[in-house]
Amino acid sequence: MKASTPYSREELFGLGRRRTFTGEALAQIAFPLGGIGTGTVSLGGRGQLRDWEIFNRPAKGKNLPMTFFAVWAQADGLPAVAKILERRLLPPFTGSGGHDRSGLGGVARLDEAAFRGEYPFARIDFRDADLPVRVRLEAFNPFIPLRVEDSSIPAALFQWTFENRSGRPVALSLLSTMQNPVGWQDIGVETKPFPPRLNQFREEEPVRGLWFWSPELKAEDPNQGTAALMTTWPDVDVQTRLYRGGWWDSAHLLWDDFAADGRLEHRIESTYRQGEKPAGTERPEVGALALRTTVAPGGSVTLPVAIAWHFPFIKCWTENIIARTAVSRQFRDAWDAGRTLFVNLDRLESGSRRWHGALFSSTLPPFVLDAVSSQASIFRTQTCFRLADGQFYGWEGCSDDRGCCHGTCTHVWNYEQTLAFLFPSLERSIRRNEFLNSVSPDGHMQFRSSAPANVRMGRFHACGDGQMGAVIRAYRDWQLSGDDAFLREIWPNVKKAVEYAWTGGWDADRDGVMEGCQHNTYDIEFYGPNTMMGAMYLGALRAAEEMALALGEAGKAREYRTVFESGRARMDAELWNGEYYIQKVEVKEGLEVPEHLRGPAACGAGCACRETPSPASPPLPAFEVKYQYGDGCLSDQLLGQWAAHVAGLGYLLDPARVRQAVLHVFRYNFQKPIGSFSNVQRIYALNDEAGLLLCSWPRGSRPKLPFVYSDEVWTGIEYQVAAHLIFEGLVAEGLAIVKGVRDRHDGLRRNPWDEFECGHHYARAMSSWSVLLALSGFSFQASRKAIAFRPRLGREGFRTFFSTGQGWGTFQQKASAGRFEVVLALLEGGLELGSLAVLPPKGFAADGRVQASADRGPVPAEASASGEGWTIVFPAPVRLAAGETLKVRLAASAGRARR
């Protein structure tokens, strides 16, 4: 049984070109450039620099004045052309004093731009009728999975390429200007009066450029910081400051000077000397570099410029504590960060391109790769930060000027998968904070952790989905990494967290069903049995069982298994309505419902259902418990099953019912267009757009006051449901949801690199990684040295990126008339494999003969059928190092191989 989708097969399964944005679709684009937890400056769709979020707090809409790139070009014997290197401005052009002039909005710009973003690389191809050269920009920050420090450099690199297709040589200059940003935005602790700032020329091979700092700012001042504008290009004109005058004198002289001959009047008023602290100026000033060259006929040149920053303090969410960031430990200052980038650029860029090539060579629909890669930018934004001890933290998202919803919140970060698979050491640091610093002796877990980690916070409701999800994620992280020491370290409190269900009021009778007051990710409490919370609980029990067995605690494992079996049986028996799983709204005897959760009764006091309640259920209260979903079809009803699939824990509930339930989530909750649906809650999808509602009531019985976000559309839940559909073999339905999400983020209506919910760059959206896991059928269990790929599309010729806590690379399979071949190429790290499970295309019948080889020669292997697929076992584990490959070939049965 399947559901129809509003898209054609070609729209869903076609492997066409990835998106390019141009014209009006450039308006909302802001591509974040920066390291993990360092903050970012964003590259706008037109080529402008926007949203300067480099100060350890969000800064949406805040642009650094007089900071831009420009070009001067003169073909031999022809007039010169000078323009700012941005596409022409897009409407509106309003303002009380005319259009904003802080970026010289009235200066000529280029005719058009085509923006293409494949994280971490952004590329803009400009078109202009006047320039004698073609212009292309590529911008990025190093991003190499597993390499945390290499991926945490607070800098953005801009590589400008100018191509001369004429028959004349072209003299050319690239202008780069930047205002000193030190003190431009405080981190929430004002420094008054702010000491003078200084722009200095600095040269230290192979780099030269401008260093921005404040010589008199004390080293421990929370607003301490430095920045740099740098290049490795040798032929550079420099102005450490522009002309000081009234009105717009400085802008006039800068632009007229540059436009005349592509040169700057050389003005170096201060050169950096170690230990020297010359005087600065009270107002932040603008400095400029002009990189000069000549482009031969038919030739091209690439001019590199980097912007680096270093702000070593952050105001944490716990008691407003000021703490040092990881940047303060990793680099001395911004110059050190930028120089590190340039000195190691070949290695850093090649590693980043290796990751990019591995991911984007996958044979997955382009909108899937778009969804998976774009949300990897989230942990580089101000949603996330790292402190000097390396501990990783995350808000739920970012408001325009501050973090939104603190604590690496368990019930939101439950959905995140991207960090876990790309930078698993950082993910394990979250687990350590949860289990070592946030669990009380009775097992109650603070679902919002403190930052710094050793500061105790006030106690609130434990969060059922977040706490049980943390247990599942602990199992996932252990299996990805094979880090037994990590498991032993957190295990005592993992047990406490699981068993809190028995002592904290969720499952006092240990029957495997959550029934009490269940705080959850909708910021309310559910009462009574339901599978959203219940399946998370079942997943935690299964994960705890597996971890207990690994640690030799067979008795504990049996205890968890017994509760699990009881819970799954009862939920399947009591919560299945023939199409999907529901909630039984019950208030257990002795449990007091707070006044603010008491709504008007659904029926009158004299109704027969109140006078003669079912003997199997507690009496109904004389009020409706607000914010429940009851008979509704909840999109998150099988959240725990999705998490279990990702973690490799198998089915928690009846497989046939699971498949049917998630299919009905799609049938009832996916709306295209969504405009005919009335929603008074927060708005994330409109008009002709597609979206997945959090809940619907296809059989009626919608509560008067359903849970508070029920009519909303959240991308993190959309990706979760999409991946789960694909896990169940409902591939078209899952792809339809993903396509709907990415079509909404089209550059005109929304930024493709900012999926928001309660804040920009919302952490829940990192559930998008699970779509790749589902489509590739990838799983890895380090404890068993077992890796698996069971593609759910294109099995005749399939390629995908994969990553574990030990290494990453690509997997490829192809089938021909007489054989089935797979190639696993490890590009980074190391990997030890005892088995490889694969899924040939339908119709391919293997006869059990297998050949395997690695770079060092043949590998002994045995093959056995496993369901639809095959499992290849290596009697002696295969050890792969970076750059090595494993090849396996299965022979077809004589006369039975067919496509």
Coordinates of C-alpha atoms in Angstrom, one line a residue, residues 36-472:
I36 CA 32.4 25.2 14.0
G37 CA 31.2 27.3 16.9
T38 CA 33.1 30.4 15.7
G39 CA 30.3 32.4 14.3
T40 CA 30.0 33.5 10.7
V41 CA 29.8 36.2 8.1
S42 CA 27.3 35.4 5.4
L43 CA 27.8 35.7 1.7
G44 CA 24.6 37.2 0.2
G45 CA 23.2 36.0 -3.1
R46 CA 24.3 39.1 -4.9
G47 CA 27.9 38.8 -3.6
Q48 CA 27.4 41.2 -0.7
L49 CA 28.7 40.5 2.8
R50 CA 25.8 40.4 5.3
D51 CA 24.9 39.3 8.8
W52 CA 28.2 39.8 10.6
E53 CA 27.7 37.3 13.4
I54 CA 31.4 37.0 14.5
F55 CA 31.0 38.3 18.0
N56 CA 29.6 35.2 19.8
R57 CA 26.0 36.3 19.5
P58 CA 23.5 36.5 16.6
A59 CA 23.4 39.6 14.4
K60 CA 20.8 39.1 11.7
G61 CA 20.5 42.1 9.5
K62 CA 23.6 43.8 10.8
N63 CA 26.1 44.7 8.1
L64 CA 29.6 46.1 8.6
P65 CA 29.7 49.5 6.9
M66 CA 32.0 50.2 4.0
T67 CA 33.0 46.6 3.7
F68 CA 32.9 45.2 0.1
F69 CA 34.9 44.0 -2.9
A70 CA 35.3 46.0 -6.2
V71 CA 37.1 45.6 -9.5
W72 CA 38.9 47.9 -11.8
A73 CA 39.7 46.5 -15.3
Q74 CA 41.1 48.1 -18.4
A75 CA 41.6 46.2 -21.7
D76 CA 44.6 47.5 -23.6
G77 CA 43.6 50.6 -25.6
L78 CA 40.1 50.8 -24.2
P79 CA 38.5 52.8 -21.4
A80 CA 38.7 51.4 -17.8
V81 CA 35.6 50.0 -16.0
A82 CA 35.2 50.1 -12.2
K83 CA 32.3 48.4 -10.3
I84 CA 31.5 47.0 -6.9
L85 CA 31.6 43.2 -7.2
E86 CA 27.9 42.6 -6.5
R87 CA 24.9 42.0 -8.6
R88 CA 22.7 45.1 -8.9
L89 CA 20.6 45.9 -5.9
L90 CA 17.2 44.3 -5.6
P91 CA 14.0 46.2 -4.5
P92 CA 12.8 47.7 -2.3
F93 CA 14.8 50.9 -2.4
T94 CA 13.0 52.7 0.4
G95 CA 14.3 54.5 3.4
S96 CA 13.6 57.8 5.2
G97 CA 16.8 59.2 3.7
G98 CA 16.9 57.2 0.5
H99 CA 18.5 53.8 0.0
D100 CA 21.1 52.8 2.5
R101 CA 24.5 54.2 1.5
S102 CA 26.7 52.4 4.1
G103 CA 27.9 50.0 1.4
L104 CA 28.0 52.6 -1.4
G105 CA 24.7 51.5 -2.8
G106 CA 24.8 54.2 -5.4
V107 CA 28.0 52.9 -7.0
A108 CA 27.7 50.8 -10.2
R109 CA 27.4 47.1 -9.8
L110 CA 27.3 44.1 -12.2
D111 CA 24.4 43.1 -14.3
E112 CA 23.5 39.7 -13.0
A113 CA 24.7 36.9 -10.8
A114 CA 24.1 33.1 -10.6
F115 CA 24.6 31.7 -7.1
R116 CA 25.3 28.0 -6.4
G117 CA 25.8 26.7 -2.9
E118 CA 27.1 23.2 -2.1
Y119 CA 28.2 23.5 1.5
P120 CA 30.9 24.4 2.4
F121 CA 31.5 26.0 -1.1
A122 CA 29.6 28.9 -2.5
R123 CA 30.1 30.0 -6.1
I124 CA 28.8 33.1 -7.8
D125 CA 29.2 33.5 -11.6
F126 CA 28.7 37.2 -12.5
R127 CA 27.7 38.6 -15.8
D128 CA 28.3 42.1 -16.9
A129 CA 28.3 43.8 -20.3
D130 CA 30.9 46.4 -19.5
L131 CA 33.7 44.4 -17.9
P132 CA 36.4 43.0 -20.2
V133 CA 36.7 40.0 -18.0
R134 CA 34.4 37.3 -16.7
V135 CA 34.2 37.2 -12.9
R136 CA 33.7 34.2 -10.6
L137 CA 33.8 34.1 -6.8
E138 CA 34.3 30.9 -4.7
A139 CA 34.0 31.3 -1.0
F140 CA 34.4 28.7 1.7
N141 CA 35.7 27.8 5.2
P142 CA 37.5 24.4 5.6
F143 CA 35.0 21.6 6.5
I144 CA 36.5 18.2 6.9
P145 CA 34.5 15.5 8.8
L146 CA 36.2 14.1 11.9
R147 CA 38.8 17.0 11.9
V148 CA 37.3 19.3 14.4
E149 CA 40.2 21.8 14.7
D150 CA 40.7 22.1 11.0
S151 CA 37.0 22.8 10.6
S152 CA 36.9 25.4 13.4
I153 CA 39.0 28.2 11.9
P154 CA 37.3 31.6 12.4
A155 CA 37.8 32.9 8.9
A156 CA 36.2 33.1 5.4
L157 CA 38.2 32.7 2.2
F158 CA 37.2 34.5 -0.9
Q159 CA 38.8 33.4 -4.2
W160 CA 38.1 35.8 -7.0
T161 CA 38.8 34.5 -10.5
F162 CA 39.0 36.8 -13.5
E163 CA 39.0 35.3 -17.0
N164 CA 40.1 37.3 -20.0
R165 CA 38.4 35.9 -23.1
S166 CA 39.5 38.9 -25.3
G167 CA 42.5 39.2 -27.5
R168 CA 43.9 42.1 -25.4
P169 CA 45.8 42.1 -22.1
V170 CA 43.7 43.5 -19.3
A171 CA 45.1 45.4 -16.4
L172 CA 43.1 44.6 -13.3
S173 CA 42.8 45.5 -9.6
L174 CA 40.7 43.9 -6.9
L175 CA 39.7 46.3 -4.1
S176 CA 38.8 44.9 -0.6
T177 CA 37.7 47.3 2.1
M178 CA 36.7 46.6 5.7
Q179 CA 35.8 48.6 8.7
N180 CA 37.5 47.7 12.0
P181 CA 34.8 45.6 13.7
V182 CA 36.4 45.5 17.2
G183 CA 33.8 46.8 19.7
W184 CA 31.2 47.1 16.9
Q185 CA 28.8 44.9 18.8
D186 CA 29.2 44.0 22.4
I187 CA 28.5 40.5 23.7
G188 CA 26.0 41.8 26.2
V189 CA 28.5 43.4 28.6
E190 CA 29.3 46.9 27.7
T191 CA 32.8 48.4 27.8
K192 CA 32.4 52.2 28.5
P193 CA 34.1 54.2 27.2
F194 CA 35.3 51.8 24.5
P195 CA 39.1 52.2 24.0
P196 CA 40.5 53.5 20.7
R197 CA 40.8 51.1 17.8
L198 CA 43.7 50.7 15.5
N199 CA 44.2 49.5 11.9
Q200 CA 47.7 48.3 11.2
F201 CA 49.5 47.0 8.2
R202 CA 51.1 43.6 8.9
E203 CA 53.2 41.3 6.8
E204 CA 54.4 37.8 7.8
E205 CA 55.1 35.5 4.9
P206 CA 53.2 34.3 3.1
V207 CA 50.5 36.8 4.1
R208 CA 50.1 40.5 4.3
G209 CA 47.2 42.8 5.1
L210 CA 45.3 44.8 7.7
W211 CA 45.1 43.8 11.4
F212 CA 42.2 45.4 13.4
W213 CA 42.5 45.6 17.2
S214 CA 42.3 47.9 20.2
P215 CA 45.7 48.3 21.9
E216 CA 44.2 49.6 25.1
L217 CA 41.5 47.0 25.5
K218 CA 42.4 44.8 28.5
A219 CA 43.1 41.2 27.8
E220 CA 40.3 40.0 30.1
D221 CA 37.7 42.5 28.8
P222 CA 34.7 40.5 27.6
N223 CA 34.6 42.5 24.4
Q224 CA 38.3 41.8 23.6
G225 CA 38.8 40.8 20.0
T226 CA 40.8 41.2 16.8
A227 CA 40.1 40.8 13.1
A228 CA 42.1 40.8 9.9
L229 CA 41.8 41.4 6.2
M230 CA 44.5 39.3 4.5
T231 CA 45.9 38.1 1.2
T232 CA 48.9 36.1 -0.1
W233 CA 49.0 38.2 -3.3
P234 CA 52.4 40.0 -3.4
D235 CA 51.4 43.2 -5.4
V236 CA 49.1 45.2 -3.1
D237 CA 48.3 48.8 -2.5
V238 CA 47.4 49.6 1.2
Q239 CA 45.5 52.2 3.1
T240 CA 45.4 51.5 6.8
R241 CA 42.7 54.2 6.9
L242 CA 40.6 56.3 4.6
Y243 CA 40.7 60.1 4.4
R244 CA 39.3 61.7 7.5
G245 CA 36.8 64.3 6.6
G246 CA 33.2 65.4 6.9
W247 CA 30.1 64.3 5.1
W248 CA 31.0 61.5 2.6
D249 CA 34.5 62.8 1.9
S250 CA 36.2 59.5 2.6
A251 CA 33.9 57.5 0.2
H252 CA 34.4 60.1 -2.5
L253 CA 38.1 60.0 -2.4
L254 CA 38.3 56.2 -2.1
W255 CA 36.1 55.5 -5.0
D256 CA 37.4 58.2 -7.3
D257 CA 41.0 57.2 -6.5
F258 CA 40.4 53.6 -7.3
A259 CA 38.2 54.1 -10.3
A260 CA 40.8 56.4 -12.0
D261 CA 43.6 53.9 -12.3
G262 CA 42.9 50.9 -10.1
R263 CA 45.4 52.1 -7.6
L264 CA 45.2 53.4 -4.0
E265 CA 47.2 56.2 -2.7
H266 CA 49.6 54.3 -0.5
R267 CA 48.8 55.3 3.1
I268 CA 50.3 53.1 5.8
E269 CA 50.1 55.1 9.0
S270 CA 50.8 52.2 11.3
T271 CA 52.8 49.1 10.8
Y272 CA 52.5 46.3 13.3
R273 CA 55.6 45.7 15.4
Q274 CA 55.7 43.0 18.1
G275 CA 55.1 44.5 21.6
E276 CA 54.4 48.0 20.3
K277 CA 51.1 49.6 21.3
P278 CA 50.6 52.8 19.3
A279 CA 47.5 55.0 19.8
G280 CA 44.3 54.3 17.9
T281 CA 41.2 56.3 17.1
E282 CA 37.9 56.5 19.0
R283 CA 35.9 55.8 15.9
P284 CA 36.3 52.6 14.0
E285 CA 38.0 53.3 10.6
V286 CA 38.0 51.6 7.3
G287 CA 41.1 50.1 5.7
A288 CA 41.6 49.0 2.1
L289 CA 43.7 46.7 0.0
A290 CA 44.0 46.7 -3.8
L291 CA 45.5 43.6 -5.4
R292 CA 47.0 44.4 -8.8
T293 CA 47.7 42.2 -11.8
T294 CA 47.6 41.9 -15.6
V295 CA 45.5 39.1 -17.2
A296 CA 46.9 37.9 -20.5
P297 CA 44.6 37.3 -23.5
G298 CA 42.9 34.0 -23.0
G299 CA 44.3 33.8 -19.5
S300 CA 42.8 33.9 -16.0
V301 CA 44.0 34.8 -12.5
T302 CA 42.7 34.0 -9.0
L303 CA 43.1 36.6 -6.3
P304 CA 42.6 35.3 -2.7
V305 CA 41.4 37.4 0.2
A306 CA 40.5 36.2 3.7
I307 CA 38.6 37.8 6.5
A308 CA 39.5 36.4 9.9
W309 CA 38.2 37.1 13.4
H310 CA 39.0 36.2 17.0
F311 CA 36.7 37.1 19.8
P312 CA 37.7 34.9 22.8
F313 CA 34.8 35.5 25.2
I314 CA 31.2 34.5 25.2
K315 CA 28.3 35.3 27.6
C316 CA 26.9 31.9 28.5
W317 CA 23.3 31.1 29.2
T318 CA 23.9 30.0 32.8
E319 CA 23.9 33.0 35.2
N320 CA 25.4 35.1 32.5
I321 CA 28.8 33.7 33.1
I322 CA 31.5 35.0 30.8
A323 CA 33.7 32.1 29.6
R324 CA 36.5 31.6 27.1
T325 CA 35.7 30.0 23.8
A326 CA 37.6 27.3 22.0
V327 CA 39.0 30.0 19.6
S328 CA 40.9 31.5 22.6
R329 CA 42.7 28.2 23.0
Q330 CA 43.3 27.4 19.4
F331 CA 44.6 30.8 18.1
R332 CA 46.5 33.7 19.6
D333 CA 44.4 36.3 17.6
A334 CA 42.8 36.8 14.2
W335 CA 46.1 37.2 12.4
D336 CA 47.2 33.8 13.7
A337 CA 43.9 32.2 12.6
G338 CA 44.0 33.8 9.1
R339 CA 47.7 32.9 8.6
T340 CA 47.0 29.3 9.7
L341 CA 44.3 29.1 7.0
F342 CA 46.7 30.3 4.3
V343 CA 49.8 28.4 5.4
N344 CA 47.7 25.1 5.4
L345 CA 45.4 26.0 2.6
D346 CA 46.4 23.2 0.2
R347 CA 45.7 20.6 2.8
L348 CA 42.6 22.2 4.2
E349 CA 41.1 22.9 0.8
S350 CA 41.9 19.5 -0.6
G351 CA 40.3 17.9 2.5
S352 CA 37.2 20.0 2.1
R353 CA 36.9 19.2 -1.6
R354 CA 37.3 15.5 -0.8
W355 CA 34.3 15.8 1.5
H356 CA 32.4 17.8 -1.1
G357 CA 33.2 15.5 -3.9
A358 CA 32.3 12.4 -1.9
L359 CA 28.9 13.8 -0.8
F360 CA 27.9 15.5 -4.1
S361 CA 28.9 12.5 -6.2
S362 CA 26.2 10.5 -4.5
T363 CA 23.4 9.3 -6.8
L364 CA 20.7 10.9 -4.8
P365 CA 18.1 13.4 -6.0
P366 CA 19.6 17.0 -6.0
F367 CA 17.1 18.3 -3.5
V368 CA 18.1 15.6 -1.1
L369 CA 21.8 16.6 -1.3
D370 CA 20.7 20.1 -0.9
A371 CA 18.8 19.3 2.3
V372 CA 21.5 17.2 3.7
S373 CA 24.4 19.6 3.0
S374 CA 22.7 22.9 3.7
Q375 CA 21.8 22.0 7.3
A376 CA 25.4 21.1 8.1
S377 CA 25.9 24.8 8.2
I378 CA 23.9 25.0 11.4
F379 CA 26.7 24.1 13.8
R380 CA 28.9 26.8 12.3
T381 CA 26.3 29.5 13.1
Q382 CA 25.6 31.2 16.3
T383 CA 23.2 28.4 17.2
C384 CA 26.3 26.6 18.4
F385 CA 29.5 27.3 20.3
R386 CA 32.4 25.6 22.0
L387 CA 34.2 26.6 25.2
A388 CA 37.9 26.5 25.8
D389 CA 37.7 22.9 27.2
G390 CA 36.3 21.7 23.8
Q391 CA 32.8 21.1 25.1
F392 CA 30.2 21.7 22.5
Y393 CA 26.9 23.5 23.2
G394 CA 23.9 24.5 21.2
W395 CA 20.9 26.8 21.5
E396 CA 17.7 25.6 19.8
G397 CA 18.2 28.4 17.3
C398 CA 19.0 32.1 17.0
S399 CA 16.8 35.1 17.4
D400 CA 18.0 38.1 15.4
D401 CA 20.3 39.3 18.2
R402 CA 20.5 36.6 20.8
G403 CA 20.4 32.8 21.2
C404 CA 16.9 31.3 21.5
C405 CA 16.1 28.5 24.0
H406 CA 19.2 27.5 25.8
G407 CA 20.7 24.2 27.0
T408 CA 21.5 21.9 24.0
C409 CA 17.9 21.0 24.7
T410 CA 17.5 17.2 24.7
H411 CA 14.0 17.2 23.1
V412 CA 15.2 19.4 20.2
W413 CA 18.7 17.9 19.7
N414 CA 17.0 14.5 19.8
Y415 CA 16.4 15.0 16.1
E416 CA 19.9 16.2 15.1
Q417 CA 21.9 13.6 13.2
T418 CA 24.4 15.7 11.2
L419 CA 26.9 16.5 13.9
A420 CA 26.7 12.9 15.2
F421 CA 27.8 11.4 11.9
L422 CA 30.3 14.1 10.7
F423 CA 32.0 15.3 14.0
P424 CA 31.1 12.5 16.4
S425 CA 33.6 13.5 19.1
L426 CA 31.7 16.7 19.5
E427 CA 28.4 14.8 19.7
R428 CA 29.9 12.6 22.4
S429 CA 30.8 15.7 24.4
I430 CA 27.1 16.5 24.4
R431 CA 26.3 13.1 25.8
R432 CA 29.0 13.5 28.5
N433 CA 27.4 16.8 29.5
E434 CA 23.9 15.2 29.6
F435 CA 24.9 12.1 31.6
L436 CA 27.8 13.3 33.7
N437 CA 26.6 16.8 34.6
S438 CA 22.8 16.9 34.1
V439 CA 21.6 13.7 35.8
S440 CA 20.6 13.9 39.4
P441 CA 21.1 10.9 41.8
D442 CA 17.5 9.9 41.3
G443 CA 17.9 9.8 37.5
H444 CA 16.2 13.0 36.7
M445 CA 17.9 14.6 33.7
Q446 CA 17.9 18.4 33.2
F447 CA 16.8 18.6 29.6
R448 CA 18.5 22.0 29.3
S449 CA 22.2 21.6 30.3
S450 CA 24.3 24.3 31.9
A451 CA 27.0 26.2 30.2
P452 CA 29.7 26.0 31.5
A453 CA 29.0 22.4 32.2
N454 CA 29.8 22.3 35.9
V455 CA 27.2 24.9 36.9
R456 CA 24.0 23.5 38.5
M457 CA 20.7 24.9 37.2
G458 CA 17.2 24.9 38.8
R459 CA 15.1 21.7 38.5
F460 CA 12.2 21.5 36.2
H461 CA 10.1 18.7 34.8
A462 CA 12.1 15.9 33.3
C463 CA 11.4 15.6 29.6
G464 CA 10.3 12.2 28.6
D465 CA 11.2 12.3 24.9
G466 CA 14.5 14.1 25.5
Q467 CA 15.7 11.9 28.3
M468 CA 14.8 8.6 26.6
G469 CA 16.2 9.9 23.3
A470 CA 19.5 10.7 25.0
V471 CA 19.8 7.0 25.9
I472 CA 19.2 6.0 22.3

